[in-house]
Coordinates of C-alpha atoms and ligand atoms in Angstrom, one line a residue:
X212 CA -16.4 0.8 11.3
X213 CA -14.8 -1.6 8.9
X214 CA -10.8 -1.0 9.0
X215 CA -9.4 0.7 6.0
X216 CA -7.4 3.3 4.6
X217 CA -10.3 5.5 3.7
X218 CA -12.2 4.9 7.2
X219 CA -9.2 6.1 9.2
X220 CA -11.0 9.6 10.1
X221 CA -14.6 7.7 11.6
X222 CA -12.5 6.2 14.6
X223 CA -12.9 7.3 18.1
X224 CA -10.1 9.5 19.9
X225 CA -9.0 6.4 21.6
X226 CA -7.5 4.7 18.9
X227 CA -3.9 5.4 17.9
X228 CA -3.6 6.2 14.1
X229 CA -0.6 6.2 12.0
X230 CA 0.7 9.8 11.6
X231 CA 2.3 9.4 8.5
X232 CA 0.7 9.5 5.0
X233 CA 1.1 5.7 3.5
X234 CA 1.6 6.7 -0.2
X235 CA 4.9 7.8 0.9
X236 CA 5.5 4.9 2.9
X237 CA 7.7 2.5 -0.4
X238 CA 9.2 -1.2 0.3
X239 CA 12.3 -1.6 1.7
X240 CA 11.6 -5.4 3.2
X241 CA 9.6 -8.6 2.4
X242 CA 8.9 -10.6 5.3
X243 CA 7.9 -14.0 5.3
X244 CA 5.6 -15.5 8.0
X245 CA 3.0 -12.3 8.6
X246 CA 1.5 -13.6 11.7
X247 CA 0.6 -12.5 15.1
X248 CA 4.3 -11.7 16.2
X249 CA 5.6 -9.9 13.5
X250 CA 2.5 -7.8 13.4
X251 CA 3.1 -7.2 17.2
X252 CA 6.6 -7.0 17.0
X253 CA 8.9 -5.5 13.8
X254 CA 5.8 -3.9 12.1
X255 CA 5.1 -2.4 15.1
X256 CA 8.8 -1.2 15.3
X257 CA 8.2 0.1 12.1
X258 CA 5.2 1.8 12.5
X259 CA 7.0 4.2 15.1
X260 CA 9.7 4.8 12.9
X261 CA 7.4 5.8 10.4
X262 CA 5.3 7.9 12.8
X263 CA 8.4 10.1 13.5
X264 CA 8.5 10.5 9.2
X265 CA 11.7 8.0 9.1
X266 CA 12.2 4.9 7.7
X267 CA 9.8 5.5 4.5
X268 CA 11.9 3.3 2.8
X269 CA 11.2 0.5 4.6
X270 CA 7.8 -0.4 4.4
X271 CA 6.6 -4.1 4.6
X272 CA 5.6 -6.5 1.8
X273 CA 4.4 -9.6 3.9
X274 CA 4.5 -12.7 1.8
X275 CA 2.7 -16.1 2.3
X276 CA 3.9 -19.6 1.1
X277 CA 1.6 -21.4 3.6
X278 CA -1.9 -22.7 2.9
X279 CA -3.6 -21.2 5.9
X280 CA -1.8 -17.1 4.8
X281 CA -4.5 -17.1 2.2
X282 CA -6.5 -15.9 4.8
X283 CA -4.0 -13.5 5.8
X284 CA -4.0 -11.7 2.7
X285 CA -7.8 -11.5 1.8
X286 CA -7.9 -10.0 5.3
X287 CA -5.0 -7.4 4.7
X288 CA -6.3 -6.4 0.9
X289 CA -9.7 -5.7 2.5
X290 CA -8.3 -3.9 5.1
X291 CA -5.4 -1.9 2.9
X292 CA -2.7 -3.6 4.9
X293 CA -4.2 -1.7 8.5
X294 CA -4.9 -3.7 11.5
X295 CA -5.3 -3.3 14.7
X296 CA -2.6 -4.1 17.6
X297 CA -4.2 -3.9 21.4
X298 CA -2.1 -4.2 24.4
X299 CA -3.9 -5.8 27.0
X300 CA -2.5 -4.4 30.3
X301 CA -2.7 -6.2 33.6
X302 CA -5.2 -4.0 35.1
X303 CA -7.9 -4.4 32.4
X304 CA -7.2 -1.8 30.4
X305 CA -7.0 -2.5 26.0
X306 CA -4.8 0.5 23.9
X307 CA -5.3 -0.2 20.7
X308 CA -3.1 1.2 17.5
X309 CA -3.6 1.1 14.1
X310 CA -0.3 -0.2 12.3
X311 CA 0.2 1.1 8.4
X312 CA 3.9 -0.2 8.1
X313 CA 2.5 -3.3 6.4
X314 CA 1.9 -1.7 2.8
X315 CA 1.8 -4.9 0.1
X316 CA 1.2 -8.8 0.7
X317 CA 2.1 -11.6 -1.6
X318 CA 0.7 -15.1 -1.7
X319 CA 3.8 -16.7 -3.2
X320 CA 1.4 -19.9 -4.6
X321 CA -0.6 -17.4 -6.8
X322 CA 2.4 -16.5 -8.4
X323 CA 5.8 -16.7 -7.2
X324 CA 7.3 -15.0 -10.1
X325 CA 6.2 -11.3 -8.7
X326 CA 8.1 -12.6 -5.3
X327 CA 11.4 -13.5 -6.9
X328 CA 11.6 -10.1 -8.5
X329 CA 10.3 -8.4 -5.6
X330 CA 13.2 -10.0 -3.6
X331 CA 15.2 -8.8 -7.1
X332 CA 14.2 -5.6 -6.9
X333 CA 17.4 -2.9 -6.0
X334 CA 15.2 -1.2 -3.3
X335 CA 14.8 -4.8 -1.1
X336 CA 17.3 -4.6 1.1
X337 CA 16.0 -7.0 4.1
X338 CA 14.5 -10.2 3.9
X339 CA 13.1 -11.1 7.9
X340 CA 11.7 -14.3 8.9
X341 CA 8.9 -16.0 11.2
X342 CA 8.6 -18.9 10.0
X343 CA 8.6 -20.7 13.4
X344 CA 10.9 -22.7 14.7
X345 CA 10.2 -26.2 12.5
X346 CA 10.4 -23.6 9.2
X347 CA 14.1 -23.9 9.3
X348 CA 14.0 -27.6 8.9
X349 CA 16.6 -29.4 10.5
X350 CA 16.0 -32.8 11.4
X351 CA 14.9 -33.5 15.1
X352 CA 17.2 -36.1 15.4
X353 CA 20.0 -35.9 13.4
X354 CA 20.8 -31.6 13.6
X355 CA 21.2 -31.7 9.4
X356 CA 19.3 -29.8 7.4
X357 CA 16.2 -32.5 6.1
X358 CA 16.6 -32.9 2.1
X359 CA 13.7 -35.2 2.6
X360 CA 11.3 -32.6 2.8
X361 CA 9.2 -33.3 0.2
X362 CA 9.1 -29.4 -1.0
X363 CA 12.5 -28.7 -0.2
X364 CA 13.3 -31.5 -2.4
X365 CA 11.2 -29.9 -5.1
X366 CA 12.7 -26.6 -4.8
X367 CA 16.0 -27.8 -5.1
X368 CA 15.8 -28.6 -8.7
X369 CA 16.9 -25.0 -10.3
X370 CA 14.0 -25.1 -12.9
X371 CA 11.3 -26.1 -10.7
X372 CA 9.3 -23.4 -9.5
X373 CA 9.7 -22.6 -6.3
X374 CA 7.2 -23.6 -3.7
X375 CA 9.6 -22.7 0.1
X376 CA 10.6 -19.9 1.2
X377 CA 14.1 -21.3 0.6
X378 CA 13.2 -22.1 -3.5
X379 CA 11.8 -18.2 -3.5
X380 CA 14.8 -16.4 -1.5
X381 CA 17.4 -18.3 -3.4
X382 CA 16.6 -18.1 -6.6
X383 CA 16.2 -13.9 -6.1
X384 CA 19.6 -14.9 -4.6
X385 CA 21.1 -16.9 -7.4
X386 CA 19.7 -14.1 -9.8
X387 CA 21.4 -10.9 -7.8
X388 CA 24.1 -12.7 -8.4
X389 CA 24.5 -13.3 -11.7
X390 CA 23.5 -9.8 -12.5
X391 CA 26.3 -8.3 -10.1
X392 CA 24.1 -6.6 -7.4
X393 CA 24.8 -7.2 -3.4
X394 CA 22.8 -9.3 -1.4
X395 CA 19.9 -8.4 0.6
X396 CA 19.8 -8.8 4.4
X397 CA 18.6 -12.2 6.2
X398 CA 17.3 -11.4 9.2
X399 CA 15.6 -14.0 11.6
X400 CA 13.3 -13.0 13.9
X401 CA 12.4 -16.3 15.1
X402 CA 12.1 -17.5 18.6
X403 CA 15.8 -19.7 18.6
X404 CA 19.2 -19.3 20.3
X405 CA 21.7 -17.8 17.9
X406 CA 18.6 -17.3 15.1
X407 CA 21.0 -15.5 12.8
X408 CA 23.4 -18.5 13.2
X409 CA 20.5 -21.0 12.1
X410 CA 19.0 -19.4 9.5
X411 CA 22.7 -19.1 8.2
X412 CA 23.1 -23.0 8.5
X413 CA 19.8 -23.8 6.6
X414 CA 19.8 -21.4 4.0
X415 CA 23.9 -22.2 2.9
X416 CA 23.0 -26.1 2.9
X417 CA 20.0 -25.8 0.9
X418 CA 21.6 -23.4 -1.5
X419 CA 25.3 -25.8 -1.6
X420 CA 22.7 -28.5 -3.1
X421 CA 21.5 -26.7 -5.5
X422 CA 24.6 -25.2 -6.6
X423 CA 27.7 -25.4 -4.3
X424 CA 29.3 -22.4 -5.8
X425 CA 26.6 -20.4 -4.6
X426 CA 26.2 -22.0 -1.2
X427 CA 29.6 -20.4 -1.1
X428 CA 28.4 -17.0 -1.9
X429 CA 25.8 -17.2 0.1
X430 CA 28.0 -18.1 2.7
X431 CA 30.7 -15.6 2.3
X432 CA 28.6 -12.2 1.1
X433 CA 25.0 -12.6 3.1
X434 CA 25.0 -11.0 6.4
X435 CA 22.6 -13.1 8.7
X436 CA 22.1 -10.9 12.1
X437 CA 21.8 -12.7 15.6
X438 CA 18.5 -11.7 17.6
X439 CA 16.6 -11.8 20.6
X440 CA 12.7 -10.8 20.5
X441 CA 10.1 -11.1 23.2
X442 CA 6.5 -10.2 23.3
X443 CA 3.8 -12.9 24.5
X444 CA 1.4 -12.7 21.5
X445 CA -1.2 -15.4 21.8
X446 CA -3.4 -16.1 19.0
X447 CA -6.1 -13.9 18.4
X448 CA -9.5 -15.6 18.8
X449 CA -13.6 -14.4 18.5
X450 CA -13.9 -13.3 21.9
X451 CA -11.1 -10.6 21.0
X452 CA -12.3 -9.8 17.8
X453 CA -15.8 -9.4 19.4
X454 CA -14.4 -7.3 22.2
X455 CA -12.3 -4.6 19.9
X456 CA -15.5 -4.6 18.0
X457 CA -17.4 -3.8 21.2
X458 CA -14.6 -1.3 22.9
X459 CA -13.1 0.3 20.2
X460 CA -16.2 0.1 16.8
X461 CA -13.3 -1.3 15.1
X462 CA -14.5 -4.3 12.6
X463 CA -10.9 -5.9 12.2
X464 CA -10.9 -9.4 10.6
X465 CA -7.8 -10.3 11.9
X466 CA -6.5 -8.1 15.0
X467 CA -3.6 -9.1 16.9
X468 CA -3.3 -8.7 20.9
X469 CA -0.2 -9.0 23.1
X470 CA 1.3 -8.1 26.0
X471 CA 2.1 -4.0 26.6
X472 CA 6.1 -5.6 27.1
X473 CA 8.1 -5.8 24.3
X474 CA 11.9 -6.7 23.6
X475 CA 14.1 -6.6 20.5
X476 CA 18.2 -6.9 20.6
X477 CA 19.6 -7.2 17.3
X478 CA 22.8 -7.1 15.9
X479 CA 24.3 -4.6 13.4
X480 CA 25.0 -6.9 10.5
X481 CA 23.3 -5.1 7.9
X482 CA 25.0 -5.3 4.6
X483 CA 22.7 -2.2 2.9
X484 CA 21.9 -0.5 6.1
X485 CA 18.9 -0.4 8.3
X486 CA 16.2 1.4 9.3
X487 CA 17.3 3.0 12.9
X488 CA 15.5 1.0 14.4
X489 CA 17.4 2.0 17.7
X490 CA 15.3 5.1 17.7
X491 CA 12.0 3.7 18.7
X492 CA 14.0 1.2 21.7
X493 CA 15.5 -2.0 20.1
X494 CA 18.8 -2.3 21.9
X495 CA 21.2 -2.6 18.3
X496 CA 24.6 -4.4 19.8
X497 CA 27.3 -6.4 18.5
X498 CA 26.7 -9.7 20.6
X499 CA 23.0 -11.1 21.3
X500 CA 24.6 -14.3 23.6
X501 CA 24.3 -12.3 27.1
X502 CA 20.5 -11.3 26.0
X503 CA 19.8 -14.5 25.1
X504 CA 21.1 -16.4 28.4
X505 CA 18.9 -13.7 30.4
X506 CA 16.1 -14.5 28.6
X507 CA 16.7 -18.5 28.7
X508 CA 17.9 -18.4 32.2
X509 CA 15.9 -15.6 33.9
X510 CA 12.0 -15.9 31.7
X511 CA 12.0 -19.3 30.4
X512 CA 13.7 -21.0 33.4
X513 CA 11.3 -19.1 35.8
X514 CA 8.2 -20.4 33.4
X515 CA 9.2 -23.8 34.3
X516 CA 10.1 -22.9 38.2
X517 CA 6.3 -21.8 38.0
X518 CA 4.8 -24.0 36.1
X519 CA 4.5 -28.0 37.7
X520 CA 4.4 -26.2 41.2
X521 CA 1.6 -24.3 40.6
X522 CA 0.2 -26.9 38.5
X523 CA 0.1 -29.7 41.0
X524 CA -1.2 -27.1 43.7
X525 CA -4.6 -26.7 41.3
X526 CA -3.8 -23.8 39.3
X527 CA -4.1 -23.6 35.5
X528 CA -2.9 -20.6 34.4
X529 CA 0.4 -18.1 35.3
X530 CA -0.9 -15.8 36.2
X531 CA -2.7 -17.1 39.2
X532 CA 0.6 -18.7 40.0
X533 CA 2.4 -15.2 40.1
X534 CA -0.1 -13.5 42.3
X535 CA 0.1 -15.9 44.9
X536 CA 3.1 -14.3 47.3
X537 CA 4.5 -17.3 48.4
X538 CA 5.2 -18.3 44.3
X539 CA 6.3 -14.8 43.3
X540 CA 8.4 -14.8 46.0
X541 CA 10.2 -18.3 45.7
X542 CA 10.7 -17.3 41.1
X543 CA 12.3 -13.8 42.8
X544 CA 14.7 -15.6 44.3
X545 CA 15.2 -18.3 42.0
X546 CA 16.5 -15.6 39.8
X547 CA 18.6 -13.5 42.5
X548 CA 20.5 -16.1 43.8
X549 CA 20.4 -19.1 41.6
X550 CA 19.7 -17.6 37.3
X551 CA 21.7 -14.3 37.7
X552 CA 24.9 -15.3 38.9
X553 CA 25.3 -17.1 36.0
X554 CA 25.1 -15.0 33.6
X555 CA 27.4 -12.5 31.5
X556 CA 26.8 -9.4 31.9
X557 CA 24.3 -7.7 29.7
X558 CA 25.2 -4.2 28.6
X559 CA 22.4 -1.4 28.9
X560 CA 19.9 -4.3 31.0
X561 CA 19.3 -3.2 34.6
X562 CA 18.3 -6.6 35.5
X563 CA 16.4 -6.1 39.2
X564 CA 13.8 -3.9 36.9
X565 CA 14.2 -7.2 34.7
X566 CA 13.6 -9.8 37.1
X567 CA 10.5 -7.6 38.6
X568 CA 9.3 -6.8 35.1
X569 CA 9.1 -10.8 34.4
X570 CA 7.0 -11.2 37.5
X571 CA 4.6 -8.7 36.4
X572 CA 4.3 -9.9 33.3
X573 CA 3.5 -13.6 34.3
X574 CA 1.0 -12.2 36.5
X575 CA -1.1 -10.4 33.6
X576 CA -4.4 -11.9 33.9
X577 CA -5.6 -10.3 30.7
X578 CA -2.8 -13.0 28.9
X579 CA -4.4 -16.2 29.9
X580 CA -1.4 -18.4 29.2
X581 CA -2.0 -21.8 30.2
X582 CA 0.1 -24.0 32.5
X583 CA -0.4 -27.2 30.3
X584 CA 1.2 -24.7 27.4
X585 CA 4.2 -24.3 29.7
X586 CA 4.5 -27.8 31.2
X587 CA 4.7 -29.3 27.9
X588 CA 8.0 -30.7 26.2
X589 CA 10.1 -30.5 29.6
X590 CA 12.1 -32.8 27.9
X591 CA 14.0 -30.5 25.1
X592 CA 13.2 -27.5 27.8
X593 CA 15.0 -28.0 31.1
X594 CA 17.7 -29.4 29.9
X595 CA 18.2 -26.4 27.5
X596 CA 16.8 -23.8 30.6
X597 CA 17.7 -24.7 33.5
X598 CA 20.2 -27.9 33.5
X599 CA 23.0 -25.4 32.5
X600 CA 21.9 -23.2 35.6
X601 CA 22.4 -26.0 38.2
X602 CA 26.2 -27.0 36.6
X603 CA 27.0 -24.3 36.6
X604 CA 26.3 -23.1 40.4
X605 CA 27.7 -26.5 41.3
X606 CA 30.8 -25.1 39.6
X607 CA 31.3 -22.3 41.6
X608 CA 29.7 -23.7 44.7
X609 CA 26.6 -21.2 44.4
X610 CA 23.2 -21.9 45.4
X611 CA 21.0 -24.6 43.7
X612 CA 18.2 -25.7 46.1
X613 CA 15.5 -23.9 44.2
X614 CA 16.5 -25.0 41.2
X615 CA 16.8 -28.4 42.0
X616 CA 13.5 -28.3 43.9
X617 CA 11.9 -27.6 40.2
X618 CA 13.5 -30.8 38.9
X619 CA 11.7 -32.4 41.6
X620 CA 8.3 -31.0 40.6
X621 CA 9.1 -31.9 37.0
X622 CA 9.4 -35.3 38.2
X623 CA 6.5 -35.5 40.6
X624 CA 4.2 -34.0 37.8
X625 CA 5.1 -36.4 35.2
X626 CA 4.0 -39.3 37.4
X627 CA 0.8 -38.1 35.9
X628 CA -1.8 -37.2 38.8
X629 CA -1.6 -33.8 40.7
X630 CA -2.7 -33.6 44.2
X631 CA -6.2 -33.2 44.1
X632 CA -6.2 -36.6 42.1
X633 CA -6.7 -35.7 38.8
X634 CA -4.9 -37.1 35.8
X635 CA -2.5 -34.7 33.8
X636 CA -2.4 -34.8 30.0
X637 CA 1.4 -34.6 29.4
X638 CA 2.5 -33.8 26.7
X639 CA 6.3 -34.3 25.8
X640 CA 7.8 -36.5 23.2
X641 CA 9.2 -38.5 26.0
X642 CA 6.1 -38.7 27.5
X643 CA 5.9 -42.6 27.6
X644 CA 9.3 -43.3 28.6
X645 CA 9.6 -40.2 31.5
X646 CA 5.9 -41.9 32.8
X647 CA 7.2 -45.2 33.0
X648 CA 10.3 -43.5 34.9
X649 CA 8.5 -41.5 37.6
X650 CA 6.0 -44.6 38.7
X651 CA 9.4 -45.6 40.4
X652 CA 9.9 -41.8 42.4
X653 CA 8.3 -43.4 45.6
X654 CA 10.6 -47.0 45.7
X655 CA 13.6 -45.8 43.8
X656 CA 13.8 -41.9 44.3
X657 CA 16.7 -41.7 42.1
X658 CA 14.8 -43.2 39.1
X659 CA 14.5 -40.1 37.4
X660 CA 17.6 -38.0 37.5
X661 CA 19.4 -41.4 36.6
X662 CA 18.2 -41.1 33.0
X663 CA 21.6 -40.0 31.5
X664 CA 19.9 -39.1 28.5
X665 CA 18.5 -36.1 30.3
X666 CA 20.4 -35.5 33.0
X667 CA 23.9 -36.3 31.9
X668 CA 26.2 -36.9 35.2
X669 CA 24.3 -34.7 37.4
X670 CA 23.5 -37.8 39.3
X671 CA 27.1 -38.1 40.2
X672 CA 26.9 -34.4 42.4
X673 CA 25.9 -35.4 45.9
X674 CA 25.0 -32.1 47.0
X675 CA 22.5 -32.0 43.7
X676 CA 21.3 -35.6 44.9
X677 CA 20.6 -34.2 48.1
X678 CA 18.8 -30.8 47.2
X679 CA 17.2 -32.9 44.6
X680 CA 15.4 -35.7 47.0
X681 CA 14.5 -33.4 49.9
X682 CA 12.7 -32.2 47.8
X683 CA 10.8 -34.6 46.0
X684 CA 10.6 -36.5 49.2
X685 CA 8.8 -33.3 50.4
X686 CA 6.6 -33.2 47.6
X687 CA 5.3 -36.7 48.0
X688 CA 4.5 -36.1 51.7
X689 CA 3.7 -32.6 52.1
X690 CA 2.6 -31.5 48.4
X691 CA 3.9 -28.3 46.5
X692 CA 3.1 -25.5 48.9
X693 CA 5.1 -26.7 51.8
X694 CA 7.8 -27.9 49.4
X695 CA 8.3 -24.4 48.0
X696 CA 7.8 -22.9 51.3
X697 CA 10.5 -24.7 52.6
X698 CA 13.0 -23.7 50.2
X699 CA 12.1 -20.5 49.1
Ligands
LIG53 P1 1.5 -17.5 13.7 O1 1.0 -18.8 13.7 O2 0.6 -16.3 14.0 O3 2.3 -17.1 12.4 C1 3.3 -17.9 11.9 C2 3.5 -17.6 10.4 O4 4.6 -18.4 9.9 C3 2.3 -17.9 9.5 O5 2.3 -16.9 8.5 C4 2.7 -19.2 8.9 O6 2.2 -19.4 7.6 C5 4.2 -19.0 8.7 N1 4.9 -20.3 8.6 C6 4.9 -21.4 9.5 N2 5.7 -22.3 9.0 C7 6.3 -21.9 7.8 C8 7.2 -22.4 6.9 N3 7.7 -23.6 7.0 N4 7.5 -21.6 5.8 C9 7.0 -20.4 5.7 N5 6.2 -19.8 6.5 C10 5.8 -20.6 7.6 O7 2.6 -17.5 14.9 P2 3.4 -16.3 15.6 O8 2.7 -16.1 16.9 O9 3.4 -15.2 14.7 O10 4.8 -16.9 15.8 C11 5.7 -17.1 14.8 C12 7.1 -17.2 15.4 O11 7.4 -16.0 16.0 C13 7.2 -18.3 16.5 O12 7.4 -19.5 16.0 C14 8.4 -17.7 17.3 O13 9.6 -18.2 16.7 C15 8.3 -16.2 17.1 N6 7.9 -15.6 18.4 C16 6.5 -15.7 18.7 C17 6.1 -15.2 20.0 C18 4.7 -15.2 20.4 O14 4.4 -15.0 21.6 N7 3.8 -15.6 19.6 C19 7.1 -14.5 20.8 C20 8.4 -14.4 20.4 C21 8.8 -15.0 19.2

């Protein structure tokens, strides 16, 4: 059955419909970047909300600036704005839902006229972002925000028609203003530390050069919310869209799949309100930081306790990693004794269900994320993951051995072979540089924690030194395995 609104009624019992009638359902929020995430993550949120007849208000126009959202909206005018989510659970199972809180899209290039008066429009009183990390464009190097984008330079003439979604958001900005009405809600629900914070930063500099009187305004009246969000959603390719047509006689051209986990803590800076989105589990607080070092110190510092280990032992995917004992065992304890104890505590988070949650999940063989995804760009990653974990157990003369074990394996994997012989395809902007580094582990084994650039003065703590060589020495002679047998 082709997905639409009028087909709704010819889909088997084991497909969740929206319980709502959609006419009712009017716009309350354009969201830019409508791609597997959001569509997994707030619309689904949404969708809940709207199942339990609130929110009606807040329905979702999606709108596209990129070349490759054309697609997006052929796909979701076809389909009246449906599609279908499917959880994949670890035991095989699919569940698949029907979402209906996506009720308009707009491809800002056909005409970015209807956008700006949509983000005009009295009833739009949220604008949410995932526009991925590079969308907020701050130069790699330097932190500022890049005015030599060639289309942010475009849009920052007032009379050029606007192209970004900067151009689009602040003219309907610049115009709300001049006509006396409040500002709508920025909220960021991109993957970043202190994504409120960002978007803040990017949207006040491009807006100060266009006009620094309203770079002020922007500054001093927008209310730009601080979250965390967390759902693995990989890309949806054929072999899904082939299964859901197989399992559920859904024809869906663009379906989304994730994981059956999902995470959202937000903060209550809403300027015109918000749907309660509390009612349907986002955990609404005042501070995101505590959130945000769990997730950075207990899932994406585990990723990389998993990921050369089980890579160099033959392994290619997490899963596999996570259902071998002596792996799921060692990332335990690496966060008992070495991630928790340096964090803040996180209201309303019972984190042993946390910590055995995250195991499960990395074990979820119906995911299929890759190791080479995870071992790529260790550069900007440990040092941002799990870097701050080791100083700060040094500190307070807590336990590091595991930790420092995975900066051994980082090492030992970016010498570039694993242990069966085969060469690894790293990828990491210092890829050339750390290479050239780690063909020295065996004479010098120092040579890589003495880049400063990386490692700062950790080199200077003797007990890291030692953690840190025992185990690389062990690596060398004994492989992975034994390496985290011995200090798991
Ligand atoms: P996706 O490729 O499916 O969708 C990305 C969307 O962003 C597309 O609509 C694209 O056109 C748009 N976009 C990209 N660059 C843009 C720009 N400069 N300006 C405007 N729009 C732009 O990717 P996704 O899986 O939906 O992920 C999007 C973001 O969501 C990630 O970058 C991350 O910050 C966050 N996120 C993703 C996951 C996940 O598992 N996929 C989990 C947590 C958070």
């Amino acid at each position: 059955t082709a997905l639409k609104a009028g087909n709704l009624d010819q889909l088997g019992s084991d497909v969740t419909l929206p319980r709502y009638n959609r006419d009712d359902v009017s716009v309350g929020i354009l969201h830019f970047g409508v791609g597997g995430f959001h569509r997994a993550h707030q619309a689904m949120y949404l969708d809940a909300l709207m199942n339990e007849g609130r929110a009606m208000d807040s329905g979702i126009c999606g709108v596209g600036v990129m070349p490759g959202d054309r697609r997006m909206q052929e796909v979701l005018k076809a389909q009246d704005g449906l599609y279908t989510l499917v959880q994949k659970h670890s035991d095989g199972r699919w569940e698949a839902r029907v979402i209906g809180s996506i009720v308009d899209y707009l491809y800002a290039p056909d005409d970015p006229e209807t956008v700006i008066e949509r983000l005009v429009a009295e009833t739009t009183r949220i604008v949410s972002l995932t526009v991925t990390e590079g969308g907020y464009n701050f130069h790699h190097v330097t932190g500022e925000f890049n005015v030599d984008n060639p289309e942010v330079r475009h849009d920052l003439d007032a009379d050029a028609t606007p192209k970004t979604f900067f151009g689009l958001i602040v003219e309907a900005l610049a115009r709300r203003r001049a006509k006396g009405m409040a500002p709508f809600t920025i909220m960021s629900c991109d993957n970043i530390q202190a994504n409120g914070d960002v978007a803040k930063a990017s949207f006040v500099a491009f807006a100060r050069r266009r006009d620094p009187e309203l770079g002020d305004w922007i500054a001093n009246e927008v209310h730009f919310p601080n979250s965390m969000v967390d759902r693995i959603t990989p890309v949806t390719t054929d072999e899904d869209r082939e299964q859901i047509r197989t399992r559920f006689g859904i024809e869906d051209g663009w379906p989304v799949v994730c994981e059956p986990f999902t995470q959202w803590v937000l903060e209550d800076h809403f300027n015109q309100g918000r749907p309660a989105y509390e009612a349907v589990g986002v955990q609404v607080v005042d501070d995101v930081m505590p959130y945000e070092l769990m997730k950075l110190r207990l899932l994406n510092a585990s990723h990389q306790a998993l990921t050369y280990f089980g890579y160099l032992d033959g392994y290619r995917y997490a899963h596999e990693v996570c259902q071998d004992e002596l792996y799921a065992d060692f990332l335990l304890n690496y966060m008992v004794e070495e991630g928790t104890p340096t964090l803040a505590p996180v209201p309303g988070v019972d984190l042993d269900d946390y910590r055995r949650t995250l195991i499960e999940r990395f074990a979820n063989p119906e995911i299929r994320d890759t190791l080479a995804r995870l071992c790529a760009e260790s550069s900007d990653r440990i040092p941002k993951w799990l870097l701050p974990v080791i100083r700060e157990q040094l500190e307070r003369d807590g336990e590091i051995k595991r930790s420092a074990a995975v900066v051994a394996s980082w090492a030992r994997y970016a010498e570039g072979v694993d242990e069966q012989n085969e060469p690894i395809e790293i990828v990491d902007r210092m890829r050339d540089e750390l290479h050239e580094i780690a063909r020295h582990n065996r004479d010098n084994p120092l040579a890589f924690i003495e880049n400063r650039e990386v490692f700062g003065d950790l080199i200077d703590n003797e007990r890291f030194v030692e953690a840190y060589t025992q185990a690389l020495s062990r690596l060398h002679q004994q492989g992975a395995r034994a390496t985290v047998e011995s200090v798991r």
